[in-house]
């Protein structure tokens, strides 16, 4: 949450900052702002605006050409309403220090009171302003910008990242990170910093990830990293980024979400090709010791949030079916406070697209403290979960920009389906011919995804037009289709702002069936499977109460079609891979209903792509 950028070099700094913020806007869009220093003036130039980045752009005068250093911010509000006063960067009274911040300063009330007692006036309601006021206060004592920055940070509790500039060091950008993402981009006679790599892709592929409690000082020609406690210089090794800047652009689609939906066949292909060699599943990031640990585990816990949680639920079915190990699935924010019973025989899997979700990170620490073996299933290379878990498997979905997760989910499902086959093979519980036939089927999933997206698009549009004004939707599924029901409902509510609820179909009779009348569209995920008959009975019960059935079913299933106002078809497929297909029509349904309702599909209200506060 919140996107932060910084630049030191000789480019015109404001366009560089705006471009970076544009790439990070999915992290928050309540307000935005920039602050720059040109090396001649002692006062910092700053401009900020409420609302989306376009509002800031509209205020920036084309003549504001500043060469030098600068910082920028796009906000997802925590402390203080989203208005101009609370927008970042925050400056001190004399406008000689500026800071942008991501995260929460937990002891800000106490620090603010102490500073106010010393005569310092605050302008905003944010916790962030503490950082800039403390920095300038410490500078007044020591006249040393770097040491003052360090001393200010030492007084603040919480998880956060900062980027700051000050008049005394007009060529330097100061950076700090604790449990909030920060990546430094290395250029030629210029250096960059941002919350994530998508903001850097136009400039460099060589990046440095700061570790927790490290701070860095950037100039056009140098990057130095230090340990916060000891002040000692830290050696760092740059990482090469594989993503391209084209991947992070819309490529002719009206929205990132639609582009990402249509990238899903390629994503499935990439996961398969990366992982399957001669009918065996292999992981480039697991060593033999880790494989031995996986062979021995007694119990698996999967911990994640939102869409990644739904991937976790589907993974439970996959792993229990193929590897016969008991799996418990929890949302991260519950798991971390549940006093979980774990020991060295437990495997805790953290699924996360961003690898930065605060609650999932906290769950990871909890699991590590209790001695469990931890495995991150992560999309973003070098992200915190990827680095802090005992082992990591990357999902290779490429950059996902739309706030609503689509291709990252598909990559998680495909990865976990293959992981379940791998575990079954490793533990000797999956018969060879079964494993072989599943791998053969896995090779075809990408074509199946393509076929669903191509063949169902028009019908889904038609259905969307008929129902987009309804106020309530229910999503139902059983077994492997239950997580799909939850995911379909989540996708729908987050981008359409319309109420949608996902249930296990068998639970309908225990209460929710009271909702059913002739106005309620009920999306029934009912592909042919060993439990389809039960689902058909549920559908009959709903029809008897005049509910409108919109189904996702197997091609050629005329019985289901007859009972449905609309049926979206998927090719016949084993249950293991069916969640990858059944969710596709639901992603498109949510998308089209959101567009028809005039919603901001890629940046839905109140949300941010990466939830880095608890
Ligand atoms: O980056 P993560 O996978 O850890 O994020 C988890 C959730 O915040 C995320 O899936 C969220 O629910 C999406 N907006 C859903 O589309």
Coordinates of C-alpha atoms and ligand atoms in Angstrom, one line a residue:
X1 CA 0.0 0.0 0.0
X2 CA 1.2 3.4 -1.0
X3 CA 3.8 3.7 -3.8
X4 CA 7.0 5.6 -3.2
X5 CA 9.7 6.6 -5.7
X6 CA 12.9 8.5 -5.6
X7 CA 15.5 9.7 -8.1
X8 CA 19.1 11.1 -8.2
X9 CA 20.6 12.0 -11.5
X10 CA 20.6 14.7 -14.1
X11 CA 17.2 14.0 -15.8
X12 CA 14.3 16.4 -15.5
X13 CA 13.2 14.9 -12.3
X14 CA 9.4 15.5 -12.2
X15 CA 8.6 13.4 -15.4
X16 CA 10.8 10.6 -13.9
X17 CA 8.8 10.7 -10.7
X18 CA 5.4 10.9 -12.4
X19 CA 6.3 7.9 -14.6
X20 CA 7.3 5.9 -11.6
X21 CA 4.2 6.9 -9.8
X22 CA 2.1 5.9 -12.8
X23 CA 3.5 2.4 -12.5
X24 CA 2.8 2.3 -8.8
X25 CA -0.6 3.9 -8.8
X26 CA -2.2 0.4 -8.2
X27 CA -0.7 0.5 -4.7
X28 CA -3.0 3.4 -3.7
X29 CA -4.7 6.3 -5.4
X30 CA -6.2 8.5 -2.6
X31 CA -3.7 11.3 -3.3
X32 CA -0.3 11.8 -4.8
X33 CA 2.6 14.3 -4.7
X34 CA 6.2 15.0 -5.5
X35 CA 9.1 17.0 -3.9
X36 CA 12.3 18.0 -5.7
X37 CA 15.6 19.8 -5.0
X38 CA 17.7 21.4 -7.7
X39 CA 20.9 21.9 -5.8
X40 CA 20.7 25.8 -6.0
X41 CA 17.6 26.6 -3.9
X42 CA 17.6 25.8 -0.2
X43 CA 13.8 25.3 -0.3
X44 CA 12.3 22.1 -1.6
X45 CA 9.7 22.4 -4.4
X46 CA 6.7 20.3 -3.6
X47 CA 3.3 19.8 -5.1
X48 CA 0.5 17.4 -4.1
X49 CA -3.1 16.8 -4.9
X50 CA -6.0 14.8 -3.6
X51 CA -7.3 11.9 -5.8
X52 CA -5.7 10.0 -8.6
X53 CA -2.4 10.8 -10.3
X54 CA -4.1 12.6 -13.2
X55 CA -5.2 15.3 -10.7
X56 CA -1.6 15.9 -9.8
X57 CA -0.5 15.9 -13.4
X58 CA -3.1 18.5 -14.2
X59 CA -1.6 20.8 -11.6
X60 CA 2.0 20.5 -12.6
X61 CA 3.1 23.3 -14.8
X62 CA 4.9 22.2 -17.9
X63 CA 7.6 24.7 -17.1
X64 CA 8.5 23.1 -13.7
X65 CA 11.7 21.8 -15.0
X66 CA 14.0 20.7 -12.1
X67 CA 17.2 18.8 -12.5
X68 CA 18.5 17.0 -9.5
X69 CA 16.9 14.8 -6.9
X70 CA 13.3 14.1 -6.1
X71 CA 10.8 11.9 -4.3
X72 CA 7.1 11.0 -5.1
X73 CA 4.2 9.2 -3.5
X74 CA 0.8 7.8 -4.3
X75 CA -1.3 7.2 -1.2
X76 CA -3.6 4.6 0.3
X77 CA -4.9 6.3 3.4
X78 CA -4.3 4.9 6.8
X79 CA -4.1 7.8 9.3
X80 CA -6.0 10.9 8.1
X81 CA -8.6 11.3 5.4
X82 CA -7.5 11.4 1.8
X83 CA -7.0 15.2 1.2
X84 CA -4.3 17.5 0.0
X85 CA -3.1 18.3 3.5
X86 CA -2.6 14.6 4.3
X87 CA -1.0 13.8 1.0
X88 CA 2.7 13.1 0.8
X89 CA 5.5 14.3 0.6
X90 CA 5.5 15.8 4.0
X91 CA 7.7 18.7 4.6
X92 CA 9.0 20.4 7.7
X93 CA 8.0 24.0 8.5
X94 CA 11.0 25.6 6.7
X95 CA 10.5 23.3 3.7
X96 CA 14.0 22.0 3.9
X97 CA 13.2 18.3 4.5
X98 CA 10.7 16.1 2.7
X99 CA 9.7 12.5 3.2
X100 CA 7.4 9.9 1.6
X101 CA 6.3 7.0 3.7
X102 CA 4.7 3.6 3.3
X103 CA 3.6 1.7 6.4
X104 CA 2.5 2.6 9.9
X105 CA 4.5 4.4 12.7
X106 CA 3.0 2.7 15.7
X107 CA 4.2 5.1 18.4
X108 CA 3.3 8.3 16.5
X109 CA 0.9 9.6 19.1
X110 CA 3.7 9.7 21.7
X111 CA 6.3 11.0 19.3
X112 CA 4.0 13.8 18.1
X113 CA 3.2 14.9 21.7
X114 CA 6.9 15.0 22.5
X115 CA 7.7 17.1 19.3
X116 CA 4.8 19.4 20.0
X117 CA 6.1 20.0 23.5
X118 CA 9.4 21.1 21.8
X119 CA 7.4 23.7 19.8
X120 CA 7.1 21.8 16.5
X121 CA 3.9 22.4 14.6
X122 CA 2.2 19.7 12.6
X123 CA 0.1 20.4 9.6
X124 CA -1.4 17.0 8.8
X125 CA -3.3 14.2 10.6
X126 CA -0.9 11.5 9.4
X127 CA 1.6 9.4 11.3
X128 CA 4.0 10.0 8.4
X129 CA 4.7 13.7 9.2
X130 CA 6.4 12.5 12.4
X131 CA 9.2 11.2 10.3
X132 CA 10.0 14.5 8.6
X133 CA 9.7 16.5 11.8
X134 CA 11.9 14.1 13.7
X135 CA 14.5 14.2 11.0
X136 CA 14.7 18.0 11.0
X137 CA 14.8 18.0 14.8
X138 CA 17.7 15.6 14.9
X139 CA 19.4 17.5 12.2
X140 CA 19.2 20.7 14.3
X141 CA 21.1 18.8 17.0
X142 CA 23.9 17.2 14.9
X143 CA 23.9 19.1 11.5
X144 CA 24.5 15.7 10.0
X145 CA 21.7 14.7 7.6
X146 CA 22.6 11.0 7.4
X147 CA 23.0 10.5 11.1
X148 CA 19.9 12.5 11.8
X149 CA 17.9 10.3 9.4
X150 CA 19.2 7.2 11.2
X151 CA 18.4 8.7 14.7
X152 CA 14.9 9.6 13.6
X153 CA 14.2 6.1 12.4
X154 CA 15.6 4.5 15.6
X155 CA 12.9 6.3 17.5
X156 CA 10.0 5.1 15.4
X157 CA 8.3 1.7 16.0
X158 CA 6.5 -0.2 13.3
X159 CA 6.9 -1.6 9.9
X160 CA 7.6 1.0 7.3
X161 CA 9.7 2.3 4.4
X162 CA 10.8 5.9 3.9
X163 CA 12.5 7.9 1.1
X164 CA 13.6 11.4 2.0
X165 CA 15.6 14.4 0.7
X166 CA 17.0 17.5 2.5
X167 CA 18.4 20.9 1.7
X168 CA 21.8 20.1 3.4
X169 CA 22.5 17.2 1.0
X170 CA 21.1 18.3 -2.3
X171 CA 22.5 15.4 -4.2
X172 CA 21.4 12.6 -1.9
X173 CA 18.3 10.6 -1.5
X174 CA 17.9 8.7 1.8
X175 CA 16.0 5.4 2.0
X176 CA 15.0 3.1 4.8
X177 CA 13.1 -0.2 4.9
X178 CA 11.5 -2.4 7.6
X179 CA 9.0 -5.0 6.4
X180 CA 7.8 -2.8 3.6
X181 CA 9.1 -3.3 0.1
X182 CA 11.9 -1.1 -1.3
X183 CA 14.0 -1.7 -4.3
X184 CA 16.9 0.4 -5.6
X185 CA 17.5 0.7 -9.4
X186 CA 21.0 1.1 -10.5
X187 CA 21.5 3.3 -13.6
X188 CA 24.4 5.0 -15.4
X189 CA 25.1 8.3 -13.6
X190 CA 21.6 8.0 -12.1
X191 CA 20.0 5.9 -9.5
X192 CA 16.4 5.2 -8.6
X193 CA 14.3 3.8 -5.7
X194 CA 10.8 2.5 -5.7
X195 CA 8.3 0.4 -3.8
X196 CA 8.5 -2.2 -6.5
X197 CA 10.3 -3.0 -9.8
X198 CA 7.5 -2.1 -12.1
X199 CA 8.4 1.6 -11.6
X200 CA 12.0 0.9 -12.6
X201 CA 11.6 -1.3 -15.7
X202 CA 11.9 1.7 -18.2
X203 CA 15.3 2.6 -16.8
X204 CA 17.2 -0.4 -15.5
X205 CA 17.1 -4.2 -15.0
X206 CA 19.8 -4.1 -12.3
X207 CA 18.3 -3.7 -8.8
X208 CA 19.2 -4.1 -5.2
X209 CA 16.7 -5.2 -2.6
X210 CA 17.2 -3.6 0.9
X211 CA 16.9 -6.0 3.8
X212 CA 15.0 -5.1 6.9
X213 CA 16.6 -2.4 9.0
X214 CA 19.0 -1.3 6.3
X215 CA 19.2 2.3 5.1
X216 CA 20.7 3.5 1.9
X217 CA 22.1 6.8 0.6
X218 CA 21.8 7.3 -3.2
X219 CA 23.4 9.9 -5.3
X220 CA 23.7 10.1 -9.1
X221 CA 27.0 8.2 -9.0
X222 CA 26.8 6.0 -5.9
X223 CA 24.6 3.8 -3.8
X224 CA 25.7 3.0 -0.2
X225 CA 23.8 0.7 2.1
X226 CA 24.2 0.6 5.9
X227 CA 22.9 -1.3 8.9
X228 CA 20.6 0.8 11.0
X229 CA 21.9 -0.3 14.4
X230 CA 25.7 -0.6 13.7
X231 CA 26.0 2.1 11.0
X232 CA 28.3 -0.4 9.2
X233 CA 28.4 -0.4 5.5
X234 CA 26.6 -3.5 4.0
X235 CA 27.9 -5.2 0.8
X236 CA 25.1 -5.8 -1.7
X237 CA 24.7 -7.9 -4.8
X238 CA 22.5 -6.6 -7.6
X239 CA 19.8 -8.8 -9.0
X240 CA 18.8 -8.9 -12.7
X241 CA 15.1 -8.4 -13.4
X242 CA 13.6 -10.6 -16.1
X243 CA 10.4 -8.6 -16.6
X244 CA 10.1 -6.1 -19.4
X245 CA 8.5 -2.7 -19.4
X246 CA 6.1 -3.9 -22.2
X247 CA 4.7 -6.5 -19.8
X248 CA 3.7 -3.7 -17.4
X249 CA 1.8 -1.8 -20.1
X250 CA -1.8 -2.3 -21.4
X251 CA -0.7 -3.4 -24.8
X252 CA -3.9 -2.1 -26.6
X253 CA -6.4 -3.5 -24.0
X254 CA -8.7 -1.0 -22.4
X255 CA -7.8 -2.3 -18.9
X256 CA -4.9 -4.1 -17.3
X257 CA -7.4 -6.6 -15.9
X258 CA -8.6 -7.6 -19.4
X259 CA -5.1 -7.9 -20.7
X260 CA -4.1 -10.1 -17.8
X261 CA -7.1 -12.3 -18.3
X262 CA -6.1 -12.9 -21.9
X263 CA -2.5 -13.5 -20.8
X264 CA -3.6 -16.6 -18.9
X265 CA -3.0 -19.2 -21.5
X266 CA 0.6 -18.0 -21.8
X267 CA 1.0 -18.0 -18.0
X268 CA -0.2 -21.6 -17.8
X269 CA 2.2 -22.6 -20.5
X270 CA 5.1 -20.8 -18.8
X271 CA 4.4 -22.6 -15.5
X272 CA 4.1 -26.0 -17.2
X273 CA 7.3 -25.5 -19.3
X274 CA 9.3 -24.3 -16.4
X275 CA 8.3 -27.1 -14.1
X276 CA 7.8 -30.3 -16.1
X277 CA 10.7 -32.3 -17.5
X278 CA 10.1 -35.8 -18.8
X279 CA 6.9 -36.2 -17.0
X280 CA 8.5 -35.3 -13.7
X281 CA 7.9 -32.0 -11.8
X282 CA 11.0 -30.2 -10.8
X283 CA 11.7 -27.0 -8.9
X284 CA 14.8 -24.9 -9.7
X285 CA 14.7 -23.3 -6.2
X286 CA 14.5 -26.4 -4.0
X287 CA 17.7 -28.2 -2.9
X288 CA 17.9 -31.9 -1.9
X289 CA 17.8 -31.1 1.8
X290 CA 14.5 -29.2 1.3
X291 CA 13.1 -32.0 -0.8
X292 CA 13.9 -34.4 2.0
X293 CA 12.0 -32.2 4.5
X294 CA 9.0 -32.1 2.1
X295 CA 9.1 -35.9 2.0
X296 CA 8.9 -36.1 5.8
X297 CA 6.3 -33.5 6.6
X298 CA 3.3 -34.6 8.7
X299 CA 0.9 -31.8 8.2
X300 CA 0.6 -28.8 5.8
X301 CA -0.8 -25.4 6.7
X302 CA -1.5 -23.0 3.9
X303 CA -1.7 -19.3 4.8
X304 CA -2.7 -16.4 2.5
X305 CA -5.1 -13.6 1.9
X306 CA -7.9 -12.7 -0.6
X307 CA -7.5 -14.4 -3.9
X308 CA -4.3 -16.2 -2.8
X309 CA -6.4 -17.7 0.1
X310 CA -8.8 -19.1 -2.5
X311 CA -5.8 -20.6 -4.3
X312 CA -4.9 -22.1 -0.9
X313 CA -8.3 -23.6 -0.5
X314 CA -8.1 -25.2 -4.0
X315 CA -4.6 -26.5 -3.1
X316 CA -6.0 -28.3 -0.1
X317 CA -8.1 -30.5 -2.4
X318 CA -5.1 -31.0 -4.8
X319 CA -2.6 -32.0 -2.1
X320 CA -5.0 -34.2 -0.1
X321 CA -6.0 -36.0 -3.3
X322 CA -2.6 -36.5 -4.8
X323 CA -0.2 -36.6 -1.8
X324 CA -2.5 -37.8 0.9
X325 CA -1.3 -35.3 3.5
X326 CA -3.7 -33.4 5.7
X327 CA -3.9 -29.7 4.8
X328 CA -5.3 -26.9 6.9
X329 CA -6.0 -23.5 5.2
X330 CA -6.2 -20.2 7.0
X331 CA -6.4 -16.5 6.2
X332 CA -3.2 -14.9 7.3
X333 CA -4.8 -12.4 9.7
X334 CA -6.5 -15.2 11.6
X335 CA -3.6 -17.7 11.5
X336 CA -1.1 -15.3 13.0
X337 CA -3.2 -14.6 16.2
X338 CA -4.5 -18.2 16.5
X339 CA -1.6 -19.5 18.6
X340 CA -1.0 -22.1 15.9
X341 CA 0.2 -25.5 16.9
X342 CA 3.3 -26.1 14.8
X343 CA 6.6 -28.0 15.0
X344 CA 9.4 -29.0 12.8
X345 CA 7.3 -31.7 11.1
X346 CA 4.9 -29.1 9.8
X347 CA 5.1 -27.3 6.5
X348 CA 3.7 -23.8 6.3
X349 CA 3.0 -22.6 2.7
X350 CA 2.6 -18.9 2.2
X351 CA 0.9 -18.0 -1.0
X352 CA 1.2 -14.4 -2.2
X353 CA 1.3 -12.7 -5.5
X354 CA 3.2 -9.7 -4.2
X355 CA 5.2 -11.4 -1.5
X356 CA 4.7 -8.3 0.6
X357 CA 1.2 -8.8 2.2
X358 CA 1.7 -7.7 5.8
X359 CA -0.5 -10.3 7.4
X360 CA 1.1 -13.1 5.4
X361 CA 4.5 -11.8 6.3
X362 CA 3.5 -11.8 10.0
X363 CA 2.2 -15.4 9.7
X364 CA 5.5 -16.4 8.1
X365 CA 7.5 -15.0 11.1
X366 CA 5.1 -16.8 13.5
X367 CA 5.6 -20.1 11.7
X368 CA 9.4 -19.7 11.6
X369 CA 9.5 -18.9 15.3
X370 CA 7.6 -22.1 16.0
X371 CA 10.1 -24.2 14.1
X372 CA 7.9 -25.1 11.0
X373 CA 9.5 -25.4 7.6
X374 CA 8.2 -22.5 5.5
X375 CA 7.7 -22.3 1.7
X376 CA 6.7 -19.2 -0.2
X377 CA 4.6 -19.5 -3.4
X378 CA 5.3 -16.1 -4.7
X379 CA 5.1 -14.2 -8.0
X380 CA 7.3 -11.2 -7.3
X381 CA 11.0 -12.0 -7.5
X382 CA 13.1 -10.9 -4.5
X383 CA 10.0 -9.9 -2.5
X384 CA 10.1 -10.2 1.3
X385 CA 8.3 -13.5 1.6
X386 CA 10.4 -14.9 -1.2
X387 CA 13.5 -13.9 0.7
X388 CA 12.4 -14.7 4.2
X389 CA 10.8 -18.1 3.8
X390 CA 13.0 -21.2 4.1
X391 CA 12.3 -22.1 0.5
X392 CA 10.5 -20.4 -2.4
X393 CA 8.7 -21.4 -5.6
X394 CA 8.0 -18.6 -8.1
X395 CA 4.8 -18.7 -9.9
X396 CA 6.0 -16.8 -13.0
X397 CA 2.9 -14.9 -13.9
X398 CA 4.8 -11.8 -14.9
X399 CA 3.8 -8.3 -13.5
X400 CA 0.2 -8.1 -12.5
X401 CA -1.0 -4.5 -12.4
X402 CA -4.8 -4.7 -12.2
X403 CA -5.9 -4.6 -8.5
X404 CA -8.1 -7.6 -9.1
X405 CA -5.9 -10.6 -9.3
X406 CA -6.5 -12.9 -12.3
X407 CA -3.4 -14.3 -14.0
X408 CA -1.5 -14.5 -10.6
X409 CA -4.4 -16.7 -9.4
X410 CA -4.2 -19.0 -12.4
X411 CA -0.4 -19.3 -12.0
X412 CA -0.9 -20.2 -8.3
X413 CA -3.4 -22.9 -9.2
X414 CA -1.3 -24.4 -11.9
X415 CA 1.8 -24.3 -9.7
X416 CA 0.0 -25.9 -6.8
X417 CA -1.6 -28.6 -9.0
X418 CA 1.9 -29.5 -10.2
X419 CA 3.2 -29.3 -6.6
X420 CA 0.5 -31.8 -5.5
X421 CA 1.7 -34.2 -8.2
X422 CA 5.3 -33.6 -7.2
X423 CA 4.5 -34.3 -3.5
X424 CA 2.6 -37.4 -4.5
X425 CA 5.6 -38.6 -6.6
X426 CA 8.1 -37.7 -3.9
X427 CA 6.2 -39.5 -1.2
X428 CA 5.5 -42.5 -3.4
X429 CA 1.7 -42.3 -3.0
X430 CA 0.8 -41.2 -6.5
X431 CA 0.8 -44.2 -8.9
X432 CA 3.1 -43.7 -11.9
X433 CA 0.4 -44.1 -14.5
X434 CA -1.9 -41.7 -12.7
X435 CA 0.9 -39.2 -12.4
X436 CA 1.7 -39.6 -16.1
X437 CA -1.8 -39.1 -17.2
X438 CA -2.2 -36.0 -15.0
X439 CA 1.0 -34.5 -16.5
X440 CA -0.3 -35.3 -20.0
X441 CA -3.5 -33.4 -19.1
X442 CA -1.5 -30.5 -17.6
X443 CA 0.2 -30.0 -21.0
X444 CA -3.2 -29.3 -22.5
X445 CA -4.5 -26.9 -19.9
X446 CA -3.1 -23.8 -21.6
X447 CA -5.1 -24.7 -24.8
X448 CA -8.2 -25.3 -22.7
X449 CA -7.9 -21.8 -21.1
X450 CA -7.5 -20.2 -24.5
X451 CA -10.6 -22.1 -25.8
X452 CA -12.8 -21.0 -22.8
X453 CA -11.7 -17.3 -23.2
X454 CA -12.3 -17.3 -26.9
X455 CA -15.6 -19.3 -27.0
X456 CA -17.4 -17.9 -24.0
X457 CA -16.6 -14.2 -24.3
X458 CA -19.7 -13.1 -26.3
X459 CA -22.1 -15.1 -24.2
X460 CA -20.6 -13.6 -21.0
X461 CA -21.0 -10.1 -22.4
X462 CA -24.7 -10.8 -23.2
X463 CA -25.3 -12.2 -19.8
X464 CA -23.6 -9.2 -18.2
X465 CA -25.9 -6.8 -20.1
X466 CA -28.9 -8.6 -18.8
X467 CA -28.0 -8.6 -15.2
X468 CA -25.5 -5.8 -14.5
X469 CA -28.1 -3.7 -12.6
X470 CA -29.0 -6.4 -10.1
X471 CA -28.0 -5.7 -6.5
X472 CA -27.2 -9.2 -5.2
X473 CA -25.5 -12.2 -6.6
X474 CA -24.8 -15.6 -5.0
X475 CA -22.0 -18.0 -6.1
X476 CA -22.2 -21.7 -5.3
X477 CA -19.9 -24.7 -5.6
X478 CA -18.9 -28.0 -4.0
X479 CA -15.5 -29.5 -3.5
X480 CA -13.0 -28.2 -6.0
X481 CA -15.7 -25.7 -7.2
X482 CA -16.2 -24.2 -3.7
X483 CA -13.0 -22.0 -3.8
X484 CA -14.0 -21.0 -7.3
X485 CA -17.4 -19.8 -5.9
X486 CA -15.6 -17.7 -3.3
X487 CA -13.2 -16.3 -5.9
X488 CA -15.9 -15.5 -8.4
X489 CA -17.8 -13.6 -5.7
X490 CA -14.7 -11.8 -4.5
X491 CA -13.8 -10.7 -8.0
X492 CA -17.3 -9.6 -8.6
X493 CA -17.7 -7.4 -5.5
X494 CA -14.2 -5.9 -5.6
X495 CA -14.6 -4.4 -9.1
X496 CA -18.4 -4.0 -9.5
X497 CA -19.2 -2.7 -5.9
X498 CA -22.2 -5.0 -6.0
X499 CA -22.9 -7.5 -3.2
X500 CA -21.9 -11.0 -4.1
X501 CA -21.6 -13.9 -1.7
X502 CA -19.9 -17.3 -2.2
X503 CA -21.1 -20.4 -0.4
X504 CA -20.5 -24.1 -0.3
X505 CA -23.6 -25.2 -2.2
X506 CA -24.5 -27.7 0.5
X507 CA -24.8 -24.9 3.0
X508 CA -27.6 -23.2 1.1
X509 CA -30.3 -25.0 3.0
X510 CA -28.8 -23.9 6.3
X511 CA -29.8 -20.3 5.9
X512 CA -28.9 -18.5 2.6
X513 CA -31.7 -20.2 0.6
X514 CA -34.0 -17.6 2.3
X515 CA -32.4 -15.1 -0.1
X516 CA -33.7 -16.8 -3.2
X517 CA -36.5 -15.3 -5.3
X518 CA -37.1 -14.5 -8.9
X519 CA -34.7 -11.6 -8.8
X520 CA -31.6 -13.4 -7.6
X521 CA -28.9 -14.5 -10.1
X522 CA -27.2 -17.6 -8.7
X523 CA -23.9 -18.6 -10.3
X524 CA -23.6 -22.4 -9.9
X525 CA -20.2 -23.9 -10.6
X526 CA -21.2 -27.4 -11.7
X527 CA -18.7 -29.1 -14.1
X528 CA -19.1 -32.8 -14.5
X529 CA -17.4 -34.5 -11.5
X530 CA -18.0 -37.1 -8.9
X531 CA -20.2 -34.6 -6.9
X532 CA -22.1 -33.0 -9.8
X533 CA -25.2 -35.0 -8.9
X534 CA -25.4 -33.3 -5.5
X535 CA -24.9 -29.9 -7.2
X536 CA -27.7 -30.7 -9.6
X537 CA -30.0 -31.4 -6.7
X538 CA -29.1 -28.0 -5.2
X539 CA -29.9 -26.4 -8.6
X540 CA -33.3 -28.0 -8.6
X541 CA -34.0 -26.6 -5.1
X542 CA -33.0 -23.1 -6.3
X543 CA -35.2 -23.4 -9.4
X544 CA -38.1 -24.5 -7.3
X545 CA -37.8 -21.1 -5.6
X546 CA -37.5 -19.3 -8.9
X547 CA -33.8 -18.4 -8.5
X548 CA -32.1 -17.5 -11.8
X549 CA -29.4 -20.1 -12.6
X550 CA -26.3 -19.0 -14.4
X551 CA -24.0 -22.0 -14.5
X552 CA -20.4 -23.0 -15.4
X553 CA -20.5 -26.5 -16.8
X554 CA -18.9 -29.0 -19.0
X555 CA -19.3 -28.7 -22.8
X556 CA -22.2 -30.9 -24.0
X557 CA -23.9 -31.1 -20.6
X558 CA -27.4 -30.6 -21.9
X559 CA -29.1 -31.5 -18.6
X560 CA -27.3 -28.5 -16.9
X561 CA -27.9 -26.3 -19.9
X562 CA -31.7 -26.9 -19.8
X563 CA -31.8 -25.7 -16.1
X564 CA -29.7 -22.6 -16.7
X565 CA -30.6 -19.2 -18.0
X566 CA -27.0 -19.0 -19.2
X567 CA -24.4 -21.8 -19.1
X568 CA -20.7 -21.0 -19.7
X569 CA -18.9 -24.0 -21.0
X570 CA -15.5 -25.4 -20.2
X571 CA -13.9 -28.5 -21.8
X572 CA -14.1 -31.8 -19.8
X573 CA -11.1 -31.9 -17.5
X574 CA -9.9 -33.7 -14.3
X575 CA -11.0 -32.1 -11.1
X576 CA -7.4 -31.2 -10.3
X577 CA -7.2 -28.6 -13.1
X578 CA -10.9 -27.7 -13.2
X579 CA -10.5 -24.6 -10.9
X580 CA -8.2 -23.1 -13.6
X581 CA -11.0 -23.3 -16.1
X582 CA -14.1 -22.7 -14.1
X583 CA -12.9 -19.3 -12.8
X584 CA -12.3 -17.9 -16.2
X585 CA -16.0 -17.0 -17.1
X586 CA -16.4 -15.5 -13.6
X587 CA -13.4 -13.2 -14.1
X588 CA -15.0 -12.0 -17.4
X589 CA -18.4 -11.7 -15.9
X590 CA -17.1 -9.5 -13.1
X591 CA -15.1 -7.4 -15.7
X592 CA -18.0 -6.8 -18.0
X593 CA -20.5 -6.0 -15.2
X594 CA -17.9 -3.5 -13.8
X595 CA -17.4 -1.8 -17.1
X596 CA -21.2 -1.6 -17.7
X597 CA -21.6 0.0 -14.3
X598 CA -18.8 2.6 -15.1
X599 CA -16.4 1.3 -12.4
X600 CA -12.7 1.9 -12.4
X601 CA -11.8 -1.7 -13.1
X602 CA -8.1 -1.5 -12.5
X603 CA -8.3 0.8 -9.5
X604 CA -11.4 0.0 -7.6
X605 CA -12.3 2.3 -4.8
X606 CA -10.8 1.8 -1.3
X607 CA -8.4 -0.9 -2.5
X608 CA -4.7 -1.2 -3.2
X609 CA -2.9 -4.0 -5.0
X610 CA -0.5 -4.9 -2.2
X611 CA -1.8 -4.7 1.3
X612 CA 1.4 -3.9 3.3
X613 CA -0.3 -2.7 6.5
X614 CA -2.0 -5.0 9.0
Ligands
LIG1 O1 -0.2 -10.1 -2.9 P1 -1.1 -11.1 -2.3 O2 -1.3 -12.3 -3.1 O3 -0.5 -11.6 -0.9 O4 -2.4 -10.4 -2.0 C1 -3.5 -11.0 -1.4 C2 -4.8 -10.2 -1.5 O5 -4.6 -8.9 -1.1 C3 -5.2 -10.1 -3.0 O6 -5.3 -11.4 -3.6 C4 -6.5 -9.4 -3.1 O7 -7.5 -10.1 -2.5 C5 -6.9 -9.1 -4.6 N1 -7.3 -7.7 -4.7 C6 -8.0 -9.9 -5.1 O8 -8.3 -9.7 -6.4

